[in-house]
Coordinates of C-alpha atoms in Angstrom, one line a residue:
Chain A
M1 CA -18.4 22.1 -55.4
P2 CA -19.5 18.5 -53.9
D3 CA -21.6 18.2 -50.8
A4 CA -18.8 17.2 -48.5
P5 CA -15.6 18.5 -50.1
L6 CA -12.6 16.8 -49.0
L7 CA -10.2 19.6 -48.1
A8 CA -7.0 18.8 -46.3
A9 CA -5.9 21.3 -43.7
Q10 CA -3.2 22.8 -46.0
D11 CA -5.7 23.2 -49.0
L12 CA -8.0 25.8 -47.4
R13 CA -7.7 28.7 -49.4
L14 CA -10.2 31.6 -49.4
D15 CA -10.9 33.1 -52.7
V16 CA -10.3 36.6 -52.0
N17 CA -10.2 39.3 -54.7
V18 CA -9.5 43.1 -54.9
L19 CA -13.1 44.0 -53.6
D20 CA -12.3 42.2 -50.5
Y21 CA -9.0 43.8 -49.8
V22 CA -10.4 47.2 -50.3
I23 CA -12.9 46.3 -47.5
L24 CA -9.8 45.1 -45.3
A25 CA -7.9 47.9 -46.0
L26 CA -10.7 50.6 -45.3
Y27 CA -11.1 49.0 -41.9
F28 CA -7.4 49.3 -41.0
L29 CA -7.2 52.8 -42.1
V30 CA -10.1 53.8 -39.7
V31 CA -8.5 51.8 -36.8
L32 CA -5.2 53.4 -37.3
G33 CA -6.5 56.9 -38.0
I34 CA -8.3 56.7 -34.5
G35 CA -5.1 55.3 -33.1
F36 CA -3.1 58.7 -34.2
A37 CA -5.9 61.0 -33.1
A38 CA -6.2 59.1 -29.7
K39 CA -2.5 59.2 -29.2
R40 CA -2.5 63.0 -29.3
A41 CA -4.8 63.1 -26.5
V42 CA -3.1 60.4 -24.2
R43 CA -0.8 62.0 -21.8
T44 CA -0.3 60.3 -18.5
S45 CA 0.4 56.8 -18.0
L46 CA -3.2 56.5 -16.2
D47 CA -4.8 57.6 -19.5
F48 CA -2.6 55.0 -21.3
F49 CA -3.6 52.3 -19.3
L50 CA -7.1 52.9 -18.3
S51 CA -8.5 55.4 -21.0
G52 CA -8.9 58.1 -18.4
R53 CA -12.1 56.7 -16.7
A54 CA -14.4 58.6 -18.6
L55 CA -16.6 56.2 -20.8
P56 CA -20.2 55.4 -20.3
A57 CA -21.5 51.9 -19.7
W58 CA -22.7 51.1 -23.1
I59 CA -19.3 51.6 -24.5
T60 CA -17.3 49.7 -21.6
G61 CA -20.1 46.9 -21.9
L62 CA -19.4 46.6 -25.8
A63 CA -15.6 46.6 -25.2
F64 CA -16.0 44.0 -22.4
M65 CA -18.3 41.9 -24.6
S66 CA -15.8 42.4 -27.7
A67 CA -12.5 41.7 -25.6
N68 CA -14.2 38.2 -25.5
L69 CA -15.0 37.8 -28.7
G70 CA -11.7 36.8 -30.1
A71 CA -10.2 34.0 -31.6
T72 CA -11.7 31.9 -28.6
E73 CA -15.2 32.7 -29.6
V74 CA -15.4 32.5 -33.3
L75 CA -13.0 29.5 -34.2
G76 CA -13.0 27.9 -30.8
M77 CA -16.7 27.9 -30.1
A78 CA -17.6 26.9 -33.7
A79 CA -15.0 24.1 -33.1
N80 CA -16.5 23.0 -30.2
G81 CA -20.0 23.3 -31.6
A82 CA -18.9 20.8 -34.3
Q83 CA -17.0 18.5 -31.8
Y84 CA -19.6 18.5 -28.9
G85 CA -22.9 19.8 -30.5
A86 CA -25.5 21.9 -28.5
M87 CA -23.5 21.2 -25.2
T88 CA -21.2 24.2 -26.3
L89 CA -24.1 26.4 -25.4
H90 CA -23.2 25.8 -21.5
Y91 CA -20.3 28.2 -22.2
Y92 CA -22.6 30.8 -23.1
W93 CA -25.3 30.5 -20.7
I94 CA -24.6 28.6 -17.5
G95 CA -20.9 29.1 -18.1
A96 CA -21.0 33.0 -18.5
V97 CA -24.1 34.9 -17.7
P98 CA -24.5 34.0 -14.0
A99 CA -20.8 35.0 -13.4
M100 CA -21.0 38.3 -15.4
V101 CA -23.7 39.3 -13.3
F102 CA -21.9 38.5 -10.1
L103 CA -19.0 40.4 -11.4
G104 CA -21.3 43.4 -12.0
V105 CA -23.6 43.2 -8.9
V106 CA -21.1 41.9 -6.1
M107 CA -17.3 42.5 -7.3
M108 CA -17.1 45.5 -9.4
P109 CA -17.7 48.0 -6.6
F110 CA -14.6 46.6 -4.9
Y111 CA -12.5 46.7 -8.1
Y112 CA -13.6 50.1 -9.1
R113 CA -13.8 52.0 -5.7
S114 CA -10.4 50.7 -4.5
K115 CA -8.9 52.5 -7.6
V116 CA -6.8 49.8 -8.4
H117 CA -5.4 49.4 -12.1
S118 CA -5.2 45.7 -12.1
V119 CA -6.3 42.4 -10.3
P120 CA -2.8 41.8 -8.8
E121 CA -2.8 45.5 -7.3
F122 CA -6.1 44.3 -5.6
M123 CA -4.3 41.1 -4.6
R124 CA -1.5 43.2 -2.9
R125 CA -3.8 45.6 -1.0
R126 CA -6.0 42.6 0.3
F127 CA -3.1 40.2 0.9
N128 CA 0.7 41.0 0.4
G129 CA 3.4 41.8 -2.0
A130 CA 4.0 38.1 -2.5
T131 CA 0.7 37.4 -3.6
Q132 CA 0.7 40.1 -6.1
L133 CA 4.2 39.1 -7.5
L134 CA 2.5 35.5 -7.8
N135 CA -0.6 36.5 -9.6
A136 CA 1.1 39.0 -11.5
G137 CA 3.6 36.3 -12.7
T138 CA 1.1 33.5 -13.5
F139 CA -1.2 36.3 -15.1
A140 CA 1.7 37.5 -17.4
V141 CA 2.4 33.8 -18.5
A142 CA -1.3 33.4 -19.1
Q143 CA -1.6 36.5 -21.4
I144 CA 1.5 35.2 -23.4
L145 CA 0.0 32.0 -23.8
I146 CA -3.3 33.4 -25.1
A147 CA -1.7 35.9 -27.3
G148 CA -0.2 32.9 -28.9
I149 CA -3.7 31.4 -29.6
N150 CA -4.8 34.8 -30.9
L151 CA -1.6 35.0 -33.2
Y152 CA -1.9 31.3 -34.2
A153 CA -5.5 31.9 -35.4
L154 CA -4.8 35.2 -37.2
A155 CA -1.9 33.4 -38.9
L156 CA -4.3 30.5 -39.9
I157 CA -6.7 33.1 -41.9
M158 CA -3.8 34.7 -43.4
D159 CA -2.4 31.5 -44.5
A160 CA -6.0 30.7 -46.0
M161 CA -6.0 33.9 -47.7
L162 CA -2.6 34.1 -49.2
G163 CA -1.2 30.7 -49.0
W164 CA 1.8 31.6 -47.0
P165 CA 3.5 28.9 -44.9
L166 CA 2.1 29.2 -41.2
W167 CA 5.5 30.4 -39.6
L168 CA 5.7 33.4 -42.0
S169 CA 1.9 34.1 -41.4
I170 CA 2.7 34.0 -37.8
I171 CA 5.6 36.4 -37.8
V172 CA 3.9 39.0 -40.1
S173 CA 0.7 38.9 -38.2
A174 CA 2.9 39.6 -35.3
A175 CA 4.3 42.5 -36.8
I176 CA 1.2 44.1 -37.8
V177 CA -0.2 43.4 -34.1
L178 CA 2.9 45.4 -32.9
A179 CA 2.5 48.2 -35.2
Y180 CA -1.2 48.6 -34.5
I181 CA -0.7 48.6 -30.6
T182 CA 2.3 50.9 -30.6
L183 CA 0.6 53.4 -32.9
G184 CA -2.8 53.4 -31.0
G185 CA -2.5 52.2 -27.2
L186 CA -5.5 51.2 -25.3
S187 CA -7.7 54.0 -26.5
S188 CA -7.6 52.8 -30.2
A189 CA -7.8 49.1 -28.7
I190 CA -11.0 49.8 -27.3
Y191 CA -12.5 51.4 -30.5
N192 CA -10.9 48.4 -32.7
E193 CA -12.7 46.0 -30.2
V194 CA -16.2 47.7 -30.5
M195 CA -15.9 47.8 -34.1
Q196 CA -14.6 44.5 -34.9
F197 CA -17.5 43.1 -32.9
F198 CA -20.2 44.6 -35.5
V199 CA -18.2 43.8 -38.3
I200 CA -17.6 40.2 -37.5
V201 CA -21.5 39.9 -36.8
A202 CA -22.1 41.5 -40.1
G203 CA -19.6 38.7 -41.7
L204 CA -21.1 35.6 -39.9
V205 CA -24.7 36.3 -40.2
P206 CA -24.6 35.7 -43.8
V207 CA -22.7 32.5 -43.3
V208 CA -25.6 31.3 -41.0
I209 CA -28.4 32.4 -43.1
I210 CA -26.9 30.6 -46.4
G211 CA -25.9 27.6 -44.2
L212 CA -29.1 27.4 -42.7
T213 CA -30.8 27.4 -46.4
R214 CA -28.5 24.7 -47.5
V215 CA -29.3 22.4 -44.5
G216 CA -33.1 23.0 -44.8
G217 CA -33.5 25.5 -41.9
F218 CA -33.3 25.0 -38.1
S219 CA -35.6 21.6 -38.5
G220 CA -33.4 20.2 -41.4
L221 CA -30.2 21.1 -39.4
G222 CA -31.8 19.2 -36.4
E223 CA -32.5 16.2 -38.5
K224 CA -29.0 16.2 -40.1
V225 CA -27.3 16.7 -36.7
K226 CA -28.9 13.4 -35.6
Q227 CA -27.8 11.6 -38.5
S228 CA -24.3 12.8 -38.2
V229 CA -21.4 11.6 -36.0
L230 CA -22.8 13.8 -32.9
G231 CA -26.1 11.9 -33.0
K232 CA -29.1 12.8 -31.1
G233 CA -26.9 14.2 -28.1
G234 CA -25.7 16.7 -30.5
L235 CA -29.1 18.7 -29.9
H236 CA -29.2 18.6 -26.2
T237 CA -27.4 20.3 -23.4
W238 CA -28.7 18.7 -20.1
A239 CA -29.9 15.2 -21.5
H240 CA -27.9 12.3 -20.0
T241 CA -25.7 14.4 -17.8
A242 CA -26.8 12.2 -14.7
G243 CA -24.1 10.0 -16.1
T244 CA -21.3 10.7 -18.8
D245 CA -22.9 9.2 -21.8
N246 CA -23.2 12.5 -23.7
P247 CA -20.8 14.3 -26.4
L248 CA -18.8 16.1 -23.6
N249 CA -18.5 12.7 -21.3
A250 CA -19.2 15.5 -18.6
N251 CA -21.9 14.8 -15.8
W252 CA -24.0 17.6 -14.3
I253 CA -21.7 18.1 -11.3
G254 CA -18.8 18.9 -13.6
L255 CA -21.0 21.2 -15.7
V256 CA -22.6 23.0 -12.6
F257 CA -19.6 23.2 -10.4
G258 CA -16.7 22.9 -12.7
L259 CA -17.7 24.9 -15.7
G260 CA -20.8 27.0 -14.1
F261 CA -19.1 28.1 -11.1
V262 CA -15.3 27.6 -10.9
L263 CA -14.1 28.0 -14.4
S264 CA -16.6 30.6 -15.3
F265 CA -16.6 32.8 -12.1
G266 CA -12.9 32.5 -12.4
Y267 CA -12.7 33.5 -15.8
W268 CA -15.0 36.4 -15.7
T269 CA -14.3 37.9 -12.3
T270 CA -10.7 37.9 -12.4
N271 CA -9.7 38.0 -15.9
F272 CA -7.9 41.3 -16.3
A273 CA -8.2 41.6 -20.1
E274 CA -11.8 42.0 -19.4
V275 CA -12.1 43.4 -16.1
Q276 CA -9.9 46.5 -17.3
R277 CA -12.5 47.5 -19.7
A278 CA -15.1 48.2 -16.6
L279 CA -12.2 50.2 -14.8
S280 CA -12.4 52.5 -17.8
A281 CA -16.0 53.4 -16.8
R282 CA -16.9 57.0 -15.7
N283 CA -18.5 56.1 -12.3
T284 CA -19.3 53.1 -10.1
N285 CA -22.7 52.5 -11.7
A286 CA -21.3 52.5 -15.3
A287 CA -18.4 50.0 -14.1
R288 CA -21.1 47.6 -12.4
L289 CA -23.3 47.9 -15.5
T290 CA -20.5 47.0 -17.7
P291 CA -20.4 43.1 -17.4
I292 CA -24.3 43.2 -17.4
V293 CA -24.7 44.9 -20.4
A294 CA -22.3 42.6 -22.1
A295 CA -24.1 39.6 -20.9
Y296 CA -27.2 40.4 -23.0
P297 CA -25.3 40.1 -26.5
K298 CA -23.4 37.3 -25.1
L299 CA -26.9 35.1 -24.9
V300 CA -27.3 35.4 -28.6
I301 CA -23.6 35.1 -29.6
P302 CA -23.9 31.5 -30.2
I303 CA -26.1 31.8 -33.2
V304 CA -23.0 33.0 -35.0
T305 CA -20.8 30.5 -33.4
V306 CA -22.3 27.2 -32.3
I307 CA -24.8 27.0 -35.1
P308 CA -22.1 27.4 -37.9
G309 CA -20.2 24.5 -35.9
L310 CA -23.3 22.4 -36.2
I311 CA -23.5 23.4 -39.9
A312 CA -19.8 22.5 -40.7
V313 CA -20.1 18.9 -39.1
V314 CA -23.2 18.3 -41.2
L315 CA -21.8 19.5 -44.4
F316 CA -18.0 18.4 -44.1
G317 CA -18.0 14.7 -43.4
D318 CA -14.3 14.6 -42.7
L319 CA -14.1 17.5 -40.2
G320 CA -12.0 16.7 -37.3
K321 CA -11.1 13.2 -38.9
D322 CA -7.5 12.0 -39.6
G323 CA -6.5 13.9 -42.9
G324 CA -9.5 16.0 -42.8
P325 CA -9.5 19.6 -41.7
T326 CA -9.4 20.4 -38.1
Y327 CA -12.3 21.5 -35.8
N328 CA -10.8 25.0 -35.9
E329 CA -11.4 25.6 -39.5
A330 CA -15.3 25.3 -39.4
I331 CA -15.9 28.9 -39.9
P332 CA -13.2 29.6 -42.7
L333 CA -14.4 26.4 -44.4
L334 CA -18.0 27.8 -44.3
M335 CA -17.1 31.2 -45.6
N336 CA -15.1 29.7 -48.5
E337 CA -18.0 27.6 -49.4
F338 CA -20.8 30.2 -49.3
L339 CA -19.8 33.7 -49.4
P340 CA -19.2 35.5 -52.7
N341 CA -16.5 38.4 -52.7
G342 CA -17.8 41.4 -51.1
V343 CA -19.5 39.7 -48.0
L344 CA -16.3 37.4 -48.0
G345 CA -14.3 40.6 -47.6
V346 CA -16.4 41.8 -44.6
A347 CA -16.1 38.4 -43.0
V348 CA -12.4 38.2 -43.4
T349 CA -12.0 41.7 -42.0
G350 CA -14.2 40.9 -38.8
L351 CA -12.0 37.7 -38.3
L352 CA -8.8 39.5 -38.7
A353 CA -9.7 42.2 -36.7
S354 CA -11.1 40.2 -34.0
F355 CA -7.9 38.3 -33.4
M356 CA -5.9 41.4 -33.5
A357 CA -8.2 43.0 -31.0
G358 CA -7.9 39.8 -28.8
M359 CA -4.2 39.9 -29.2
A360 CA -4.0 43.5 -28.3
A361 CA -6.0 43.0 -25.2
N362 CA -3.9 40.3 -23.9
I363 CA -0.7 42.5 -24.8
S364 CA -2.0 45.4 -23.1
G365 CA -3.1 43.3 -20.1
F366 CA 0.5 41.7 -20.1
N367 CA 2.0 45.3 -20.5
T368 CA 0.1 46.6 -17.5
V369 CA 0.7 43.8 -15.1
F370 CA 4.4 43.8 -16.0
T371 CA 5.2 47.3 -15.7
Q372 CA 2.9 48.1 -12.6
D373 CA 2.8 44.9 -10.7
I374 CA 6.1 43.4 -11.3
W375 CA 8.3 46.4 -12.0
K376 CA 7.1 49.3 -10.4
A377 CA 6.2 47.3 -7.3
H378 CA 8.9 45.0 -6.8
V379 CA 11.9 45.9 -8.8
N380 CA 12.0 49.8 -8.8
G381 CA 9.2 52.2 -8.3
D382 CA 11.1 55.6 -8.1
H383 CA 11.2 56.5 -11.8
P384 CA 8.9 59.4 -13.3
D385 CA 5.6 58.6 -15.0
E386 CA 7.0 58.9 -18.5
W387 CA 9.7 56.2 -17.5
Y388 CA 6.9 53.6 -17.1
V389 CA 5.2 54.5 -20.2
R390 CA 8.4 53.7 -22.0
L391 CA 8.9 50.5 -20.2
G392 CA 5.2 49.8 -21.2
R393 CA 6.3 49.9 -24.8
I394 CA 9.2 47.7 -24.4
A395 CA 7.1 45.2 -22.5
T396 CA 4.7 45.2 -25.5
V397 CA 7.6 44.4 -28.0
V398 CA 8.8 41.5 -25.7
G399 CA 5.2 40.3 -25.4
V400 CA 4.5 40.1 -29.0
L401 CA 7.8 38.3 -29.5
A402 CA 7.1 35.8 -26.8
G403 CA 3.7 35.4 -28.4
I404 CA 5.3 34.4 -31.7
G405 CA 7.0 31.3 -29.6
T406 CA 3.5 30.6 -27.9
A407 CA 1.7 30.4 -31.2
F408 CA 3.7 27.4 -32.2
I409 CA 2.4 25.8 -29.1
A410 CA -1.1 26.6 -29.9
A411 CA -0.7 25.3 -33.4
G412 CA -0.3 21.9 -31.9
F413 CA -3.7 21.6 -30.8
G414 CA -6.5 20.6 -33.1
N415 CA -9.1 22.5 -31.3
I416 CA -7.9 25.5 -29.5
M417 CA -10.6 26.1 -27.2
N418 CA -9.6 22.8 -25.4
Y419 CA -6.1 24.3 -24.8
L420 CA -7.8 27.6 -23.7
Q421 CA -10.0 26.2 -21.3
S422 CA -7.0 24.1 -19.7
L423 CA -5.1 27.3 -19.4
F424 CA -8.2 28.8 -17.3
S425 CA -8.3 26.0 -15.2
F426 CA -4.6 26.5 -14.2
F427 CA -4.6 30.2 -13.9
N428 CA -8.3 31.7 -13.0
A429 CA -9.8 28.8 -11.1
P430 CA -7.4 29.1 -8.0
L431 CA -7.4 32.9 -8.2
F432 CA -11.0 33.0 -8.1
A433 CA -11.1 30.7 -4.8
T434 CA -8.5 33.0 -3.3
F435 CA -10.4 36.1 -4.4
I436 CA -13.9 35.2 -3.0
I437 CA -12.5 33.7 0.2
G438 CA -10.8 36.9 0.9
L439 CA -13.7 39.1 -0.1
F440 CA -16.1 37.4 2.2
W441 CA -13.9 36.3 4.9
R442 CA -12.1 39.2 6.5
R443 CA -9.9 36.9 8.8
M444 CA -8.4 35.3 6.0
T445 CA -4.4 36.3 6.3
A446 CA -1.8 37.8 4.0
W447 CA 0.1 34.2 3.6
A448 CA -3.1 32.3 3.3
G449 CA -3.5 34.3 0.0
F450 CA -0.1 33.3 -1.2
W451 CA -0.1 29.7 -0.3
G452 CA -3.7 29.0 -1.4
L453 CA -2.9 30.6 -4.7
L454 CA 0.3 28.7 -5.2
S455 CA -1.1 25.5 -4.1
G456 CA -4.2 25.5 -6.3
T457 CA -2.4 26.6 -9.5
V458 CA 0.2 23.5 -9.0
C459 CA -2.7 21.2 -8.4
A460 CA -4.8 22.0 -11.2
F461 CA -1.6 21.7 -13.3
A462 CA -0.8 18.4 -11.7
S463 CA -4.1 17.1 -12.5
Y464 CA -3.8 18.1 -16.3
I465 CA -0.5 16.3 -16.5
L466 CA -2.1 13.3 -15.0
Y467 CA -4.9 13.2 -17.4
K468 CA -2.4 13.6 -20.1
A469 CA -0.3 10.7 -18.7
G470 CA -3.4 8.5 -18.5
V471 CA -3.4 8.3 -14.8
F472 CA -6.7 10.3 -14.5
D473 CA -9.8 9.4 -16.9
F474 CA -11.8 12.5 -17.5
G475 CA -13.2 11.4 -21.0
T476 CA -12.6 14.5 -23.0
E477 CA -9.9 17.3 -22.6
L478 CA -12.8 19.8 -21.7
N479 CA -14.2 17.6 -19.1
A480 CA -10.4 17.3 -17.7
S481 CA -10.6 21.1 -17.5
F482 CA -13.7 21.1 -15.7
W483 CA -12.2 18.8 -12.9
G484 CA -8.6 20.7 -13.0
A485 CA -10.7 23.8 -12.3
G486 CA -12.7 21.9 -9.4
I487 CA -9.7 20.6 -7.9
A488 CA -7.7 23.7 -8.0
F489 CA -10.6 25.5 -6.3
V490 CA -10.7 22.9 -3.4
V491 CA -7.1 22.8 -2.7
D492 CA -6.8 26.6 -2.6
A493 CA -9.9 26.8 -0.3
V494 CA -8.5 24.2 2.0
V495 CA -4.8 25.6 2.1
S496 CA -6.2 29.0 2.7
V497 CA -8.3 27.9 5.6
V498 CA -5.5 26.1 7.3
V499 CA -2.8 28.8 6.7
T500 CA -5.2 31.6 8.0
L501 CA -5.9 29.5 11.2
A502 CA -2.0 29.5 11.8
T503 CA -1.3 33.0 11.0
T504 CA -2.5 36.3 12.3
P505 CA -5.0 38.4 10.3
K506 CA -4.5 41.9 8.9
P507 CA -5.9 44.9 11.1
E508 CA -9.1 46.2 9.9
S509 CA -8.1 49.5 9.2
E510 CA -6.0 47.9 6.1
L511 CA -9.0 46.1 4.8
R512 CA -11.4 49.0 4.2
G513 CA -13.0 49.0 1.1
L514 CA -11.4 45.7 0.1
V515 CA -13.7 43.2 2.0
Y516 CA -17.3 42.7 2.1
G517 CA -19.0 44.6 5.0
L518 CA -16.1 46.8 5.6
S519 CA -16.9 49.8 3.5
D520 CA -14.4 52.7 3.0
A521 CA -16.0 55.7 4.2
S522 CA -13.6 58.2 2.7
V523 CA -14.8 57.2 -0.9
S524 CA -17.4 59.5 -2.1
D525 CA -20.7 58.6 -3.8
D526 CA -20.3 59.1 -7.6
A527 CA -23.7 58.4 -8.8
L528 CA -24.8 60.7 -11.6
A529 CA -28.1 61.9 -12.3
G530 CA -30.5 59.3 -13.9
D531 CA -28.4 56.5 -12.3
A532 CA -31.5 55.6 -10.0
A533 CA -33.7 54.6 -13.0
W534 CA -34.6 50.9 -13.3
Y535 CA -32.9 50.5 -16.7
R536 CA -29.6 51.8 -15.1
S537 CA -29.9 49.3 -12.1
P538 CA -27.3 46.4 -12.1
V539 CA -29.5 44.2 -9.8
I540 CA -32.6 44.3 -12.2
L541 CA -30.7 44.1 -15.5
G542 CA -28.8 41.4 -14.1
A543 CA -31.8 39.3 -12.8
G544 CA -33.4 39.8 -16.1
V545 CA -30.5 38.4 -18.1
V546 CA -30.2 35.5 -15.6
V547 CA -33.8 34.6 -16.4
L548 CA -33.5 35.0 -20.0
A549 CA -30.5 32.6 -20.0
A550 CA -32.6 29.9 -18.1
A551 CA -35.4 30.3 -20.9
F552 CA -32.9 29.9 -23.6
Y553 CA -32.2 26.5 -22.5
L554 CA -35.7 25.4 -22.9
P555 CA -35.6 24.2 -26.6
F556 CA -32.2 22.5 -25.8
L557 CA -33.0 20.5 -22.6
Chain B
M1 CA -10.1 66.3 -25.2
A2 CA -13.6 66.9 -25.7
A3 CA -13.5 67.8 -29.5
P4 CA -12.0 64.5 -30.6
Q5 CA -14.2 62.7 -28.1
R6 CA -17.0 64.1 -30.3
L7 CA -15.4 63.7 -33.7
F8 CA -14.4 60.1 -32.6
D9 CA -17.6 59.1 -31.1
I10 CA -17.7 55.3 -31.5
R11 CA -21.2 55.5 -32.9
R12 CA -19.9 57.9 -35.7
V13 CA -17.0 55.7 -36.7
I14 CA -18.9 52.6 -36.6
G15 CA -22.0 54.2 -38.4
G16 CA -19.7 55.8 -41.0
L17 CA -17.9 52.3 -41.7
F18 CA -21.0 50.4 -42.0
V19 CA -22.6 52.9 -44.3
V20 CA -19.7 52.8 -46.7
Y21 CA -19.5 48.9 -46.4
G22 CA -23.3 48.8 -47.0
L23 CA -22.9 50.9 -50.3
I24 CA -20.1 48.9 -51.4
L25 CA -22.0 45.5 -51.0
A26 CA -25.2 46.6 -52.2
V27 CA -23.8 47.8 -55.5
T28 CA -21.8 44.5 -55.6
G29 CA -24.7 42.8 -55.0
L30 CA -26.6 44.5 -57.9
L31 CA -23.8 43.5 -60.1
D32 CA -23.5 39.9 -58.9
S33 CA -23.4 37.4 -61.7
A34 CA -25.4 34.4 -61.5
Q35 CA -22.5 32.1 -60.4
E36 CA -22.2 34.2 -57.3
I37 CA -25.8 34.0 -56.5
Q38 CA -25.6 30.4 -57.0
K39 CA -22.7 29.8 -54.5
A40 CA -24.8 31.5 -51.8
E41 CA -27.8 29.3 -52.4
G42 CA -29.8 31.6 -54.6
I43 CA -29.7 34.4 -52.1
R44 CA -28.5 37.8 -53.3
I45 CA -26.4 37.7 -50.1
N46 CA -24.3 41.0 -51.1
L47 CA -27.3 43.1 -51.6
W48 CA -28.9 42.0 -48.6
T49 CA -26.1 42.2 -46.4
G50 CA -25.4 45.7 -47.7
I51 CA -29.0 47.0 -47.1
A52 CA -28.7 45.5 -43.6
M53 CA -25.5 47.3 -43.0
L54 CA -26.8 50.4 -44.4
V55 CA -29.6 50.5 -42.0
V56 CA -27.3 49.5 -39.1
G57 CA -24.9 52.1 -40.0
G58 CA -27.8 54.9 -40.4
A59 CA -29.2 53.9 -37.1
F60 CA -26.0 54.5 -35.3
L61 CA -25.4 57.9 -37.1
L62 CA -29.1 59.0 -36.2
W63 CA -28.5 57.8 -32.7
E64 CA -25.2 59.9 -32.4
R65 CA -27.1 62.9 -34.2
L66 CA -30.1 62.7 -31.4
R67 CA -28.1 62.0 -28.3
P68 CA -24.6 63.3 -28.6
S69 CA -22.4 62.0 -26.0
D70 CA -24.3 63.1 -22.8
G71 CA -23.4 65.9 -20.3
P72 CA -21.8 63.9 -17.6
T73 CA -19.3 61.9 -20.1
S74 CA -17.8 65.1 -21.6
S75 CA -17.4 66.7 -18.2
N76 CA -15.7 63.8 -16.6
A77 CA -13.6 63.3 -19.6
S78 CA -12.3 67.0 -19.4
A79 CA -11.7 66.2 -15.7
S80 CA -9.8 63.0 -16.2
S81 CA -7.4 64.6 -18.3
G82 CA -6.5 67.2 -15.5
E83 CA -6.9 66.4 -11.6
K84 CA -9.4 64.0 -10.6
E85 CA -12.0 65.6 -8.2

């Protein structure tokens, strides 16, 4: 094969054989086997939704990490690596680590100890039913849209393996995911999530090793990136961020405030698909450690995402250009180029499992919120427990069907990460503003929660529409999402303050355990023997990972 | 609930899967033709990945053997299926 194969999008074909299919089949036999076994042990709806609050921090931490390593990470961050170069690292370091530590150290006790099953339920207790409904509604929509992204990515790989048309791949993928979720529930979803994390790493590390060998190691890669379309800017993260003369067209204010603060804190601290993993932990300390344990592997994930993106942009000259493959295809192209049958099977298994885990997480998030926060809280709450478990199963089917629709929306974006970040700016950024103000300002009133959240969401959406219409000039789609998030945050905060001053606050007795400085004395200390050790201290481990993240930037300033 | 928890300890599952994958890849790697090795830039990638997966899988199995899920987990697990304390 020549150095820069000119593959059109439709022509990407992974050369899988029987050996690869055996590896793939083995994986799904194991996952479904666990699903069956777990199902026998699941009795109540709490078990079904939260896996029974019994897991140690290292499992929930890996599950937390893995819930994040779906299509977004593997295809999306490689796409970003190819399109924007080393600046993509911001998503791993400033854009993830501080927020993950904050979630563990500051916010997790409120989530875990208030015994809520979801973020919208927390909103109801802190604010009111209307805020819960609004949050549950936007969350449900967001999960379906993101499920569509995962489904599209899954179909993209199936398409590359079997050569089926995209629509058929999407429908078959949806059927497989549906079967898998209904057979197993969350318990097997957690197993699959953790397993896919290891399998995908096992499949991607060989791609990186062979790729680096081809381009002449790290130094060769650096040289070639400088000569590529990315240029010298492709190797730096903070250089030229005083202005916007960098691959991302973003300045440091957008990076620090938009990405590092609003988008990242919004995503990591309120994204229920991930927070739910920590709620399955066995006690408060394990719940607090969950995101912090996950932050350590997060630091080094770019080795298997951003680096392959850079290798792809160096090797495939037509990547992302008109008529060439899309940025989304960076990883599959490299797999096709380098991996012999065998390892190829492992990599394909990892990708497929990862997208399924991602979609399963979206659907189970949707399922919980729809059943508990929309139906039980606002439509009819008088049924026996089993009735809601059954409703949850119906919600799963509806969610998967809706995901088929949104997969076609995702298919319209050449870089799915851009699309995803726009969604986060609509849904997560305002939620974070409402959440954080409500947590630290006990006077904030119930209706301030509702109106702040609504206005923030609407403004983020408006800012995106105006960017698309050419009224606002943000340079790149990603930079537009930074600013959309910033706008949402500020508008939400201002509206919250104004409405608070005009309405009466909730009495302190209703806020115990929900705001900072008002602890709930009725909740007993659930610490276990050994939790006092330094290696189980959220603060010490959290500080450690922040220092490491800062140090990781040094070679890429 | 404690029995399936032990049987399906995630470390056993990952360890088992990786050992099986590792064996498959290592054997494939030994039998790889020159063409496959050339595709991977002259690296016997199946063999090396197989060996690495065997090591990782073995480590998981060993971890599970040496520290079978620690006490508090299993006691909490049985509590959660009934009334929570």
